[in-house]
Structure formats: C-alpha cells, structure tokens
Amino acid sequence: MRPVFNCSYKHKGSVSLNEAAYPAVNLMSDMLKLMIRFRTNRYVLLADIRKAFLMIRLPSEKDRNRFCFFLKKDKKLHCYRYKTLIFGFNASPFILNYVLKFHAEKFPLHEFSEALKSSFYVDDLVKTANNAENLSDLYISARERLQKGNFNLQSCNSNCVTLQKKMEADGTFSGFDSGWEMVLGVSI
C-alpha cells in the first residue's frame, strides 16, 4: 500500500491540511542572491540532493509518531507511521532546510557548513567561486559530509572542466548538450 496525501484537499466546507498548518519561517537562501552570484564569480557548482524529502530521518521516537495513521485490518487496528516528510506539505521545505542547517552544525569551522547554510534553495545547491580549486574541495567535502547525513548529491554540473571530471568519476555529473543550463528555473 502506498497512500498519497493531497495536503491541499478540502472536504465539504472544511479546510485543507496546508490551510490549517503553519508553514513555518522561510529558511531557504534568497533566490535573487543566489542568482546574482553568477554575475560576480567565475566558477559555479550545481547539485541536487537525491530524494531529499525521502531521506530525512526524524530525530526522536516522539517526532516519528506525529505523522501516523490507522487502518483496520481483519477487525484489528494497525498503526502505520511515516518515516519521511509528507510530499506537498507546506512545511516540508522548512523541515528540509532546518535538517540541512542542523547537519551543517556538526562541522562548525569548515567552508562546507557556510555553503550548506547559504547556498541551498530547497534541495538545490548553487555555489559559486573565483577559485576552481576551492570549489572542487568544497564539492568533495560537501559530498562526503552530506552522505554522513544520508543525503546524496546528484545531477551535479560545473563550468570548471577539472571539477566536471571529478563529478564524472563519482558518477554524479549530469551534463547537457546545450550551451546553457537551467538553474532554479532560470536559463543561465
């Protein structure tokens, strides 16, 4: 069984889950600031977290039981609980960004932590730099440290050939035939 929740669904005069739930504060990086970086730095690193909303592990048993449902089967009541975020829930982007920032705190004095806090828009990493070697080191450390939190980078790309070769070797490179790339829905 795979239940799918429509968090915007309303039933006869009632409110939807998204209308009733507080979406929380916006922890995402400012999209305009991320896009301006393309004009101010020479190199770029683009990546996406594979199945980001499916990879989040809630920290405590109490938190895990917040999203559960019951089904009656053979006159017996069975409790099922979610181990992931509910897709389409208005607070899911907040929860993902909170978990990413929490994970970054495990590596306090490293450039990776700052990049994690300031270069993600939902599950997309957009990092720019003027030094290709620094960007390459950041890619390696980000990939390793995100894996420690069960987050895997995929669909990586860069305008730095050396970094592209590392991505190809890691199996994360996603090149395109065109001379431009879509970043956060905008052609670059």
mmCIF file with all atom_site columns, C-alpha atoms in Angstrom:
data_model
loop_
_atom_site.group_PDB
_atom_site.id
_atom_site.type_symbol
_atom_site.label_atom_id
_atom_site.label_alt_id
_atom_site.label_comp_id
_atom_site.label_asym_id
_atom_site.label_entity_id
_atom_site.label_seq_id
_atom_site.pdbx_PDB_ins_code
_atom_site.Cartn_x
_atom_site.Cartn_y
_atom_site.Cartn_z
_atom_site.occupancy
_atom_site.B_iso_or_equiv
_atom_site.pdbx_formal_charge
_atom_site.auth_seq_id
_atom_site.auth_comp_id
_atom_site.auth_asym_id
_atom_site.auth_atom_id
_atom_site.pdbx_PDB_model_num
ATOM 1   C CA . MET A 1 1   ? 0.000   0.000  0.000   1.00 0.00 ? 1   MET A CA 1
ATOM 2   C CA . ARG A 1 2   ? 1.264   3.495  -0.835  1.00 0.00 ? 2   ARG A CA 1
ATOM 3   C CA . PRO A 1 3   ? -1.049  6.206  0.493   1.00 0.00 ? 3   PRO A CA 1
ATOM 4   C CA . VAL A 1 4   ? -0.707  9.591  -1.165  1.00 0.00 ? 4   VAL A CA 1
ATOM 5   C CA . PHE A 1 5   ? -1.816  12.659 0.726   1.00 0.00 ? 5   PHE A CA 1
ATOM 6   C CA . ASN A 1 6   ? -3.046  15.743 -1.040  1.00 0.00 ? 6   ASN A CA 1
ATOM 7   C CA . CYS A 1 7   ? -2.294  18.407 1.549   1.00 0.00 ? 7   CYS A CA 1
ATOM 8   C CA . SER A 1 8   ? -4.413  20.927 -0.364  1.00 0.00 ? 8   SER A CA 1
ATOM 9   C CA . TYR A 1 9   ? -7.531  18.724 -0.453  1.00 0.00 ? 9   TYR A CA 1
ATOM 10  C CA . LYS A 1 10  ? -10.679 20.197 1.129   1.00 0.00 ? 10  LYS A CA 1
ATOM 11  C CA . HIS A 1 11  ? -13.717 18.196 2.108   1.00 0.00 ? 11  HIS A CA 1
ATOM 12  C CA . LYS A 1 12  ? -17.173 19.843 2.167   1.00 0.00 ? 12  LYS A CA 1
ATOM 13  C CA . GLY A 1 13  ? -16.594 23.165 3.869   1.00 0.00 ? 13  GLY A CA 1
ATOM 14  C CA . SER A 1 14  ? -13.513 22.113 5.812   1.00 0.00 ? 14  SER A CA 1
ATOM 15  C CA . VAL A 1 15  ? -10.010 23.454 5.437   1.00 0.00 ? 15  VAL A CA 1
ATOM 16  C CA . SER A 1 16  ? -7.078  21.611 3.895   1.00 0.00 ? 16  SER A CA 1
ATOM 17  C CA . LEU A 1 17  ? -4.088  20.427 5.895   1.00 0.00 ? 17  LEU A CA 1
ATOM 18  C CA . ASN A 1 18  ? -1.960  23.153 4.269   1.00 0.00 ? 18  ASN A CA 1
ATOM 19  C CA . GLU A 1 19  ? -4.500  25.811 5.273   1.00 0.00 ? 19  GLU A CA 1
ATOM 20  C CA . ALA A 1 20  ? -4.606  24.549 8.847   1.00 0.00 ? 20  ALA A CA 1
ATOM 21  C CA . ALA A 1 21  ? -0.859  24.055 9.279   1.00 0.00 ? 21  ALA A CA 1
ATOM 22  C CA . TYR A 1 22  ? 1.668   26.805 9.866   1.00 0.00 ? 22  TYR A CA 1
ATOM 23  C CA . PRO A 1 23  ? 4.241   26.670 7.016   1.00 0.00 ? 23  PRO A CA 1
ATOM 24  C CA . ALA A 1 24  ? 6.960   27.928 9.369   1.00 0.00 ? 24  ALA A CA 1
ATOM 25  C CA . VAL A 1 25  ? 9.560   30.578 8.670   1.00 0.00 ? 25  VAL A CA 1
ATOM 26  C CA . ASN A 1 26  ? 11.481  30.674 5.405   1.00 0.00 ? 26  ASN A CA 1
ATOM 27  C CA . LEU A 1 27  ? 14.951  29.227 5.998   1.00 0.00 ? 27  LEU A CA 1
ATOM 28  C CA . MET A 1 28  ? 15.847  28.954 2.313   1.00 0.00 ? 28  MET A CA 1
ATOM 29  C CA . SER A 1 29  ? 18.561  31.107 0.803   1.00 0.00 ? 29  SER A CA 1
ATOM 30  C CA . ASP A 1 30  ? 17.362  34.140 -1.090  1.00 0.00 ? 30  ASP A CA 1
ATOM 31  C CA . MET A 1 31  ? 16.934  33.141 -4.740  1.00 0.00 ? 31  MET A CA 1
ATOM 32  C CA . LEU A 1 32  ? 17.941  36.589 -6.007  1.00 0.00 ? 32  LEU A CA 1
ATOM 33  C CA . LYS A 1 33  ? 21.214  36.474 -4.047  1.00 0.00 ? 33  LYS A CA 1
ATOM 34  C CA . LEU A 1 34  ? 21.960  33.016 -5.433  1.00 0.00 ? 34  LEU A CA 1
ATOM 35  C CA . MET A 1 35  ? 21.337  34.226 -8.994  1.00 0.00 ? 35  MET A CA 1
ATOM 36  C CA . ILE A 1 36  ? 23.455  37.377 -8.543  1.00 0.00 ? 36  ILE A CA 1
ATOM 37  C CA . ARG A 1 37  ? 26.420  35.182 -7.622  1.00 0.00 ? 37  ARG A CA 1
ATOM 38  C CA . PHE A 1 38  ? 26.519  34.051 -11.254 1.00 0.00 ? 38  PHE A CA 1
ATOM 39  C CA . ARG A 1 39  ? 27.406  37.601 -12.228 1.00 0.00 ? 39  ARG A CA 1
ATOM 40  C CA . THR A 1 40  ? 30.075  38.068 -9.577  1.00 0.00 ? 40  THR A CA 1
ATOM 41  C CA . ASN A 1 41  ? 32.057  34.802 -9.584  1.00 0.00 ? 41  ASN A CA 1
ATOM 42  C CA . ARG A 1 42  ? 33.828  32.872 -12.313 1.00 0.00 ? 42  ARG A CA 1
ATOM 43  C CA . TYR A 1 43  ? 33.039  29.242 -11.456 1.00 0.00 ? 43  TYR A CA 1
ATOM 44  C CA . VAL A 1 44  ? 29.839  27.505 -10.410 1.00 0.00 ? 44  VAL A CA 1
ATOM 45  C CA . LEU A 1 45  ? 28.916  24.236 -8.719  1.00 0.00 ? 45  LEU A CA 1
ATOM 46  C CA . LEU A 1 46  ? 25.361  22.980 -9.192  1.00 0.00 ? 46  LEU A CA 1
ATOM 47  C CA . ALA A 1 47  ? 23.943  19.909 -7.475  1.00 0.00 ? 47  ALA A CA 1
ATOM 48  C CA . ASP A 1 48  ? 20.714  18.415 -6.274  1.00 0.00 ? 48  ASP A CA 1
ATOM 49  C CA . ILE A 1 49  ? 20.065  16.250 -3.219  1.00 0.00 ? 49  ILE A CA 1
ATOM 50  C CA . ARG A 1 50  ? 18.732  12.904 -4.402  1.00 0.00 ? 50  ARG A CA 1
ATOM 51  C CA . LYS A 1 51  ? 15.295  12.172 -2.931  1.00 0.00 ? 51  LYS A CA 1
ATOM 52  C CA . ALA A 1 52  ? 15.798  14.901 -0.335  1.00 0.00 ? 52  ALA A CA 1
ATOM 53  C CA . PHE A 1 53  ? 12.340  14.661 1.170   1.00 0.00 ? 53  PHE A CA 1
ATOM 54  C CA . LEU A 1 54  ? 12.577  10.886 1.424   1.00 0.00 ? 54  LEU A CA 1
ATOM 55  C CA . MET A 1 55  ? 15.969  10.901 3.182   1.00 0.00 ? 55  MET A CA 1
ATOM 56  C CA . ILE A 1 56  ? 15.103  12.881 6.292   1.00 0.00 ? 56  ILE A CA 1
ATOM 57  C CA . ARG A 1 57  ? 15.154  10.817 9.440   1.00 0.00 ? 57  ARG A CA 1
ATOM 58  C CA . LEU A 1 58  ? 13.229  12.404 12.273  1.00 0.00 ? 58  LEU A CA 1
ATOM 59  C CA . PRO A 1 59  ? 15.396  12.517 15.405  1.00 0.00 ? 59  PRO A CA 1
ATOM 60  C CA . SER A 1 60  ? 13.212  11.060 18.144  1.00 0.00 ? 60  SER A CA 1
ATOM 61  C CA . GLU A 1 61  ? 10.500  8.468  18.606  1.00 0.00 ? 61  GLU A CA 1
ATOM 62  C CA . LYS A 1 62  ? 8.124   11.239 19.693  1.00 0.00 ? 62  LYS A CA 1
ATOM 63  C CA . ASP A 1 63  ? 8.711   13.124 16.421  1.00 0.00 ? 63  ASP A CA 1
ATOM 64  C CA . ARG A 1 64  ? 8.327   9.976  14.335  1.00 0.00 ? 64  ARG A CA 1
ATOM 65  C CA . ASN A 1 65  ? 4.834   9.386  15.677  1.00 0.00 ? 65  ASN A CA 1
ATOM 66  C CA . ARG A 1 66  ? 3.500   12.811 14.725  1.00 0.00 ? 66  ARG A CA 1
ATOM 67  C CA . PHE A 1 67  ? 2.512   11.597 11.256  1.00 0.00 ? 67  PHE A CA 1
ATOM 68  C CA . CYS A 1 68  ? 0.798   8.287  11.695  1.00 0.00 ? 68  CYS A CA 1
ATOM 69  C CA . PHE A 1 69  ? -2.446  6.759  10.525  1.00 0.00 ? 69  PHE A CA 1
ATOM 70  C CA . PHE A 1 70  ? -4.547  3.773  11.451  1.00 0.00 ? 70  PHE A CA 1
ATOM 71  C CA . LEU A 1 71  ? -6.087  1.093  9.251   1.00 0.00 ? 71  LEU A CA 1
ATOM 72  C CA . LYS A 1 72  ? -8.497  -1.576 10.326  1.00 0.00 ? 72  LYS A CA 1
ATOM 73  C CA . LYS A 1 73  ? -7.468  -4.968 9.003   1.00 0.00 ? 73  LYS A CA 1
ATOM 74  C CA . ASP A 1 74  ? -9.207  -8.219 9.967   1.00 0.00 ? 74  ASP A CA 1
ATOM 75  C CA . LYS A 1 75  ? -11.092 -6.450 12.783  1.00 0.00 ? 75  LYS A CA 1
ATOM 76  C CA . LYS A 1 76  ? -7.766  -5.344 14.222  1.00 0.00 ? 76  LYS A CA 1
ATOM 77  C CA . LEU A 1 77  ? -6.464  -1.775 14.257  1.00 0.00 ? 77  LEU A CA 1
ATOM 78  C CA . HIS A 1 78  ? -2.949  -1.318 12.806  1.00 0.00 ? 78  HIS A CA 1
ATOM 79  C CA . CYS A 1 79  ? -0.864  1.815  13.254  1.00 0.00 ? 79  CYS A CA 1
ATOM 80  C CA . TYR A 1 80  ? 1.396   2.966  10.419  1.00 0.00 ? 80  TYR A CA 1
ATOM 81  C CA . ARG A 1 81  ? 3.759   5.889  10.631  1.00 0.00 ? 81  ARG A CA 1
ATOM 82  C CA . TYR A 1 82  ? 5.665   7.959  8.138   1.00 0.00 ? 82  TYR A CA 1
ATOM 83  C CA . LYS A 1 83  ? 9.423   7.747  8.075   1.00 0.00 ? 83  LYS A CA 1
ATOM 84  C CA . THR A 1 84  ? 9.666   10.596 5.563   1.00 0.00 ? 84  THR A CA 1
ATOM 85  C CA . LEU A 1 85  ? 8.180   14.027 5.056   1.00 0.00 ? 85  LEU A CA 1
ATOM 86  C CA . ILE A 1 86  ? 4.736   14.288 3.560   1.00 0.00 ? 86  ILE A CA 1
ATOM 87  C CA . PHE A 1 87  ? 5.166   15.400 -0.051  1.00 0.00 ? 87  PHE A CA 1
ATOM 88  C CA . GLY A 1 88  ? 3.310   18.627 -0.801  1.00 0.00 ? 88  GLY A CA 1
ATOM 89  C CA . PHE A 1 89  ? 3.006   19.648 2.832   1.00 0.00 ? 89  PHE A CA 1
ATOM 90  C CA . ASN A 1 90  ? 3.564   23.400 3.174   1.00 0.00 ? 90  ASN A CA 1
ATOM 91  C CA . ALA A 1 91  ? 6.117   22.966 5.983   1.00 0.00 ? 91  ALA A CA 1
ATOM 92  C CA . SER A 1 92  ? 8.242   20.338 4.163   1.00 0.00 ? 92  SER A CA 1
ATOM 93  C CA . PRO A 1 93  ? 10.729  22.882 2.659   1.00 0.00 ? 93  PRO A CA 1
ATOM 94  C CA . PHE A 1 94  ? 11.206  24.389 6.136   1.00 0.00 ? 94  PHE A CA 1
ATOM 95  C CA . ILE A 1 95  ? 11.833  20.969 7.678   1.00 0.00 ? 95  ILE A CA 1
ATOM 96  C CA . LEU A 1 96  ? 14.336  20.019 4.956   1.00 0.00 ? 96  LEU A CA 1
ATOM 97  C CA . ASN A 1 97  ? 16.270  23.284 5.337   1.00 0.00 ? 97  ASN A CA 1
ATOM 98  C CA . TYR A 1 98  ? 16.202  23.006 9.119   1.00 0.00 ? 98  TYR A CA 1
ATOM 99  C CA . VAL A 1 99  ? 17.649  19.474 8.950   1.00 0.00 ? 99  VAL A CA 1
ATOM 100 C CA . LEU A 1 100 ? 20.349  20.605 6.469   1.00 0.00 ? 100 LEU A CA 1
ATOM 101 C CA . LYS A 1 101 ? 21.355  23.508 8.725   1.00 0.00 ? 101 LYS A CA 1
ATOM 102 C CA . PHE A 1 102 ? 21.317  21.212 11.758  1.00 0.00 ? 102 PHE A CA 1
ATOM 103 C CA . HIS A 1 103 ? 23.571  18.787 9.867   1.00 0.00 ? 103 HIS A CA 1
ATOM 104 C CA . ALA A 1 104 ? 25.937  21.644 8.941   1.00 0.00 ? 104 ALA A CA 1
ATOM 105 C CA . GLU A 1 105 ? 26.411  22.446 12.625  1.00 0.00 ? 105 GLU A CA 1
ATOM 106 C CA . LYS A 1 106 ? 28.207  19.114 13.015  1.00 0.00 ? 106 LYS A CA 1
ATOM 107 C CA . PHE A 1 107 ? 31.109  20.657 11.056  1.00 0.00 ? 107 PHE A CA 1
ATOM 108 C CA . PRO A 1 108 ? 31.257  24.165 12.582  1.00 0.00 ? 108 PRO A CA 1
ATOM 109 C CA . LEU A 1 109 ? 34.588  25.544 11.382  1.00 0.00 ? 109 LEU A CA 1
ATOM 110 C CA . HIS A 1 110 ? 34.506  24.474 7.764   1.00 0.00 ? 110 HIS A CA 1
ATOM 111 C CA . GLU A 1 111 ? 33.565  26.198 4.499   1.00 0.00 ? 111 GLU A CA 1
ATOM 112 C CA . PHE A 1 112 ? 31.164  23.308 3.884   1.00 0.00 ? 112 PHE A CA 1
ATOM 113 C CA . SER A 1 113 ? 28.999  24.467 6.793   1.00 0.00 ? 113 SER A CA 1
ATOM 114 C CA . GLU A 1 114 ? 28.715  28.006 5.454   1.00 0.00 ? 114 GLU A CA 1
ATOM 115 C CA . ALA A 1 115 ? 27.898  26.728 1.952   1.00 0.00 ? 115 ALA A CA 1
ATOM 116 C CA . LEU A 1 116 ? 25.237  24.438 3.360   1.00 0.00 ? 116 LEU A CA 1
ATOM 117 C CA . LYS A 1 117 ? 23.661  27.296 5.274   1.00 0.00 ? 117 LYS A CA 1
ATOM 118 C CA . SER A 1 118 ? 23.742  29.874 2.479   1.00 0.00 ? 118 SER A CA 1
ATOM 119 C CA . SER A 1 119 ? 23.754  28.083 -0.884  1.00 0.00 ? 119 SER A CA 1
ATOM 120 C CA . PHE A 1 120 ? 20.718  25.792 -0.892  1.00 0.00 ? 120 PHE A CA 1
ATOM 121 C CA . TYR A 1 121 ? 17.338  26.614 -2.328  1.00 0.00 ? 121 TYR A CA 1
ATOM 122 C CA . VAL A 1 122 ? 15.056  23.770 -1.221  1.00 0.00 ? 122 VAL A CA 1
ATOM 123 C CA . ASP A 1 123 ? 17.202  20.781 -2.346  1.00 0.00 ? 123 ASP A CA 1
ATOM 124 C CA . ASP A 1 124 ? 19.346  22.550 -4.968  1.00 0.00 ? 124 ASP A CA 1
ATOM 125 C CA . LEU A 1 125 ? 22.929  23.557 -4.208  1.00 0.00 ? 125 LEU A CA 1
ATOM 126 C CA . VAL A 1 126 ? 24.107  26.669 -6.061  1.00 0.00 ? 126 VAL A CA 1
ATOM 127 C CA . LYS A 1 127 ? 27.660  27.625 -5.098  1.00 0.00 ? 127 LYS A CA 1
ATOM 128 C CA . THR A 1 128 ? 29.975  29.980 -6.986  1.00 0.00 ? 128 THR A CA 1
ATOM 129 C CA . ALA A 1 129 ? 33.621  30.935 -6.503  1.00 0.00 ? 129 ALA A CA 1
ATOM 130 C CA . ASN A 1 130 ? 36.504  32.605 -8.281  1.00 0.00 ? 130 ASN A CA 1
ATOM 131 C CA . ASN A 1 131 ? 38.932  29.830 -7.344  1.00 0.00 ? 131 ASN A CA 1
ATOM 132 C CA . ALA A 1 132 ? 38.304  26.487 -9.090  1.00 0.00 ? 132 ALA A CA 1
ATOM 133 C CA . GLU A 1 133 ? 40.420  24.553 -6.582  1.00 0.00 ? 133 GLU A CA 1
ATOM 134 C CA . ASN A 1 134 ? 38.396  25.866 -3.614  1.00 0.00 ? 134 ASN A CA 1
ATOM 135 C CA . LEU A 1 135 ? 35.152  24.973 -5.376  1.00 0.00 ? 135 LEU A CA 1
ATOM 136 C CA . SER A 1 136 ? 36.485  21.497 -6.136  1.00 0.00 ? 136 SER A CA 1
ATOM 137 C CA . ASP A 1 137 ? 37.491  20.979 -2.480  1.00 0.00 ? 137 ASP A CA 1
ATOM 138 C CA . LEU A 1 138 ? 34.042  22.176 -1.415  1.00 0.00 ? 138 LEU A CA 1
ATOM 139 C CA . TYR A 1 139 ? 32.372  19.669 -3.755  1.00 0.00 ? 139 TYR A CA 1
ATOM 140 C CA . ILE A 1 140 ? 34.421  16.802 -2.295  1.00 0.00 ? 140 ILE A CA 1
ATOM 141 C CA . SER A 1 141 ? 33.786  17.758 1.334   1.00 0.00 ? 141 SER A CA 1
ATOM 142 C CA . ALA A 1 142 ? 30.097  18.552 0.720   1.00 0.00 ? 142 ALA A CA 1
ATOM 143 C CA . ARG A 1 143 ? 29.578  15.194 -0.944  1.00 0.00 ? 143 ARG A CA 1
ATOM 144 C CA . GLU A 1 144 ? 31.321  13.293 1.861   1.00 0.00 ? 144 GLU A CA 1
ATOM 145 C CA . ARG A 1 145 ? 29.677  15.178 4.704   1.00 0.00 ? 145 ARG A CA 1
ATOM 146 C CA . LEU A 1 146 ? 26.187  15.147 3.215   1.00 0.00 ? 146 LEU A CA 1
ATOM 147 C CA . GLN A 1 147 ? 26.480  11.370 2.815   1.00 0.00 ? 147 GLN A CA 1
ATOM 148 C CA . LYS A 1 148 ? 27.062  11.144 6.579   1.00 0.00 ? 148 LYS A CA 1
ATOM 149 C CA . GLY A 1 149 ? 23.545  12.539 6.959   1.00 0.00 ? 149 GLY A CA 1
ATOM 150 C CA . ASN A 1 150 ? 22.159  10.145 4.298   1.00 0.00 ? 150 ASN A CA 1
ATOM 151 C CA . PHE A 1 151 ? 21.906  12.958 1.732   1.00 0.00 ? 151 PHE A CA 1
ATOM 152 C CA . ASN A 1 152 ? 23.412  12.128 -1.661  1.00 0.00 ? 152 ASN A CA 1
ATOM 153 C CA . LEU A 1 153 ? 24.318  14.718 -4.270  1.00 0.00 ? 153 LEU A CA 1
ATOM 154 C CA . GLN A 1 154 ? 23.209  14.023 -7.827  1.00 0.00 ? 154 GLN A CA 1
ATOM 155 C CA . SER A 1 155 ? 22.775  15.943 -11.097 1.00 0.00 ? 155 SER A CA 1
ATOM 156 C CA . CYS A 1 156 ? 25.998  17.826 -10.461 1.00 0.00 ? 156 CYS A CA 1
ATOM 157 C CA . ASN A 1 157 ? 27.455  20.223 -13.001 1.00 0.00 ? 157 ASN A CA 1
ATOM 158 C CA . SER A 1 158 ? 30.078  22.944 -13.210 1.00 0.00 ? 158 SER A CA 1
ATOM 159 C CA . ASN A 1 159 ? 31.700  25.213 -15.757 1.00 0.00 ? 159 ASN A CA 1
ATOM 160 C CA . CYS A 1 160 ? 35.082  24.070 -14.392 1.00 0.00 ? 160 CYS A CA 1
ATOM 161 C CA . VAL A 1 161 ? 36.430  21.179 -16.500 1.00 0.00 ? 161 VAL A CA 1
ATOM 162 C CA . THR A 1 162 ? 38.551  19.777 -13.648 1.00 0.00 ? 162 THR A CA 1
ATOM 163 C CA . LEU A 1 163 ? 35.518  19.653 -11.375 1.00 0.00 ? 163 LEU A CA 1
ATOM 164 C CA . GLN A 1 164 ? 33.408  18.081 -14.132 1.00 0.00 ? 164 GLN A CA 1
ATOM 165 C CA . LYS A 1 165 ? 35.972  15.258 -14.381 1.00 0.00 ? 165 LYS A CA 1
ATOM 166 C CA . LYS A 1 166 ? 35.723  14.615 -10.615 1.00 0.00 ? 166 LYS A CA 1
ATOM 167 C CA . MET A 1 167 ? 31.935  14.542 -10.911 1.00 0.00 ? 167 MET A CA 1
ATOM 168 C CA . GLU A 1 168 ? 32.141  12.079 -13.817 1.00 0.00 ? 168 GLU A CA 1
ATOM 169 C CA . ALA A 1 169 ? 34.472  9.854  -11.774 1.00 0.00 ? 169 ALA A CA 1
ATOM 170 C CA . ASP A 1 170 ? 31.991  9.979  -8.846  1.00 0.00 ? 170 ASP A CA 1
ATOM 171 C CA . GLY A 1 171 ? 29.040  9.242  -11.127 1.00 0.00 ? 171 GLY A CA 1
ATOM 172 C CA . THR A 1 172 ? 27.240  12.446 -10.129 1.00 0.00 ? 172 THR A CA 1
ATOM 173 C CA . PHE A 1 173 ? 27.852  14.505 -13.285 1.00 0.00 ? 173 PHE A CA 1
ATOM 174 C CA . SER A 1 174 ? 24.819  15.479 -15.304 1.00 0.00 ? 174 SER A CA 1
ATOM 175 C CA . GLY A 1 175 ? 25.914  17.323 -18.418 1.00 0.00 ? 175 GLY A CA 1
ATOM 176 C CA . PHE A 1 176 ? 23.638  18.724 -21.066 1.00 0.00 ? 176 PHE A CA 1
ATOM 177 C CA . ASP A 1 177 ? 24.189  19.155 -24.791 1.00 0.00 ? 177 ASP A CA 1
ATOM 178 C CA . SER A 1 178 ? 23.113  22.788 -24.884 1.00 0.00 ? 178 SER A CA 1
ATOM 179 C CA . GLY A 1 179 ? 25.421  25.722 -24.153 1.00 0.00 ? 179 GLY A CA 1
ATOM 180 C CA . TRP A 1 180 ? 23.273  26.864 -21.224 1.00 0.00 ? 180 TRP A CA 1
ATOM 181 C CA . GLU A 1 181 ? 21.928  25.421 -18.009 1.00 0.00 ? 181 GLU A CA 1
ATOM 182 C CA . MET A 1 182 ? 18.667  25.864 -16.104 1.00 0.00 ? 182 MET A CA 1
ATOM 183 C CA . VAL A 1 183 ? 19.275  26.988 -12.534 1.00 0.00 ? 183 VAL A CA 1
ATOM 184 C CA . LEU A 1 184 ? 16.306  27.371 -10.199 1.00 0.00 ? 184 LEU A CA 1
ATOM 185 C CA . GLY A 1 185 ? 14.069  27.644 -13.261 1.00 0.00 ? 185 GLY A CA 1
ATOM 186 C CA . VAL A 1 186 ? 16.130  30.353 -14.968 1.00 0.00 ? 186 VAL A CA 1
ATOM 187 C CA . SER A 1 187 ? 18.320  29.867 -18.056 1.00 0.00 ? 187 SER A CA 1
ATOM 188 C CA . ILE A 1 188 ? 21.965  30.690 -17.280 1.00 0.00 ? 188 ILE A CA 1
#
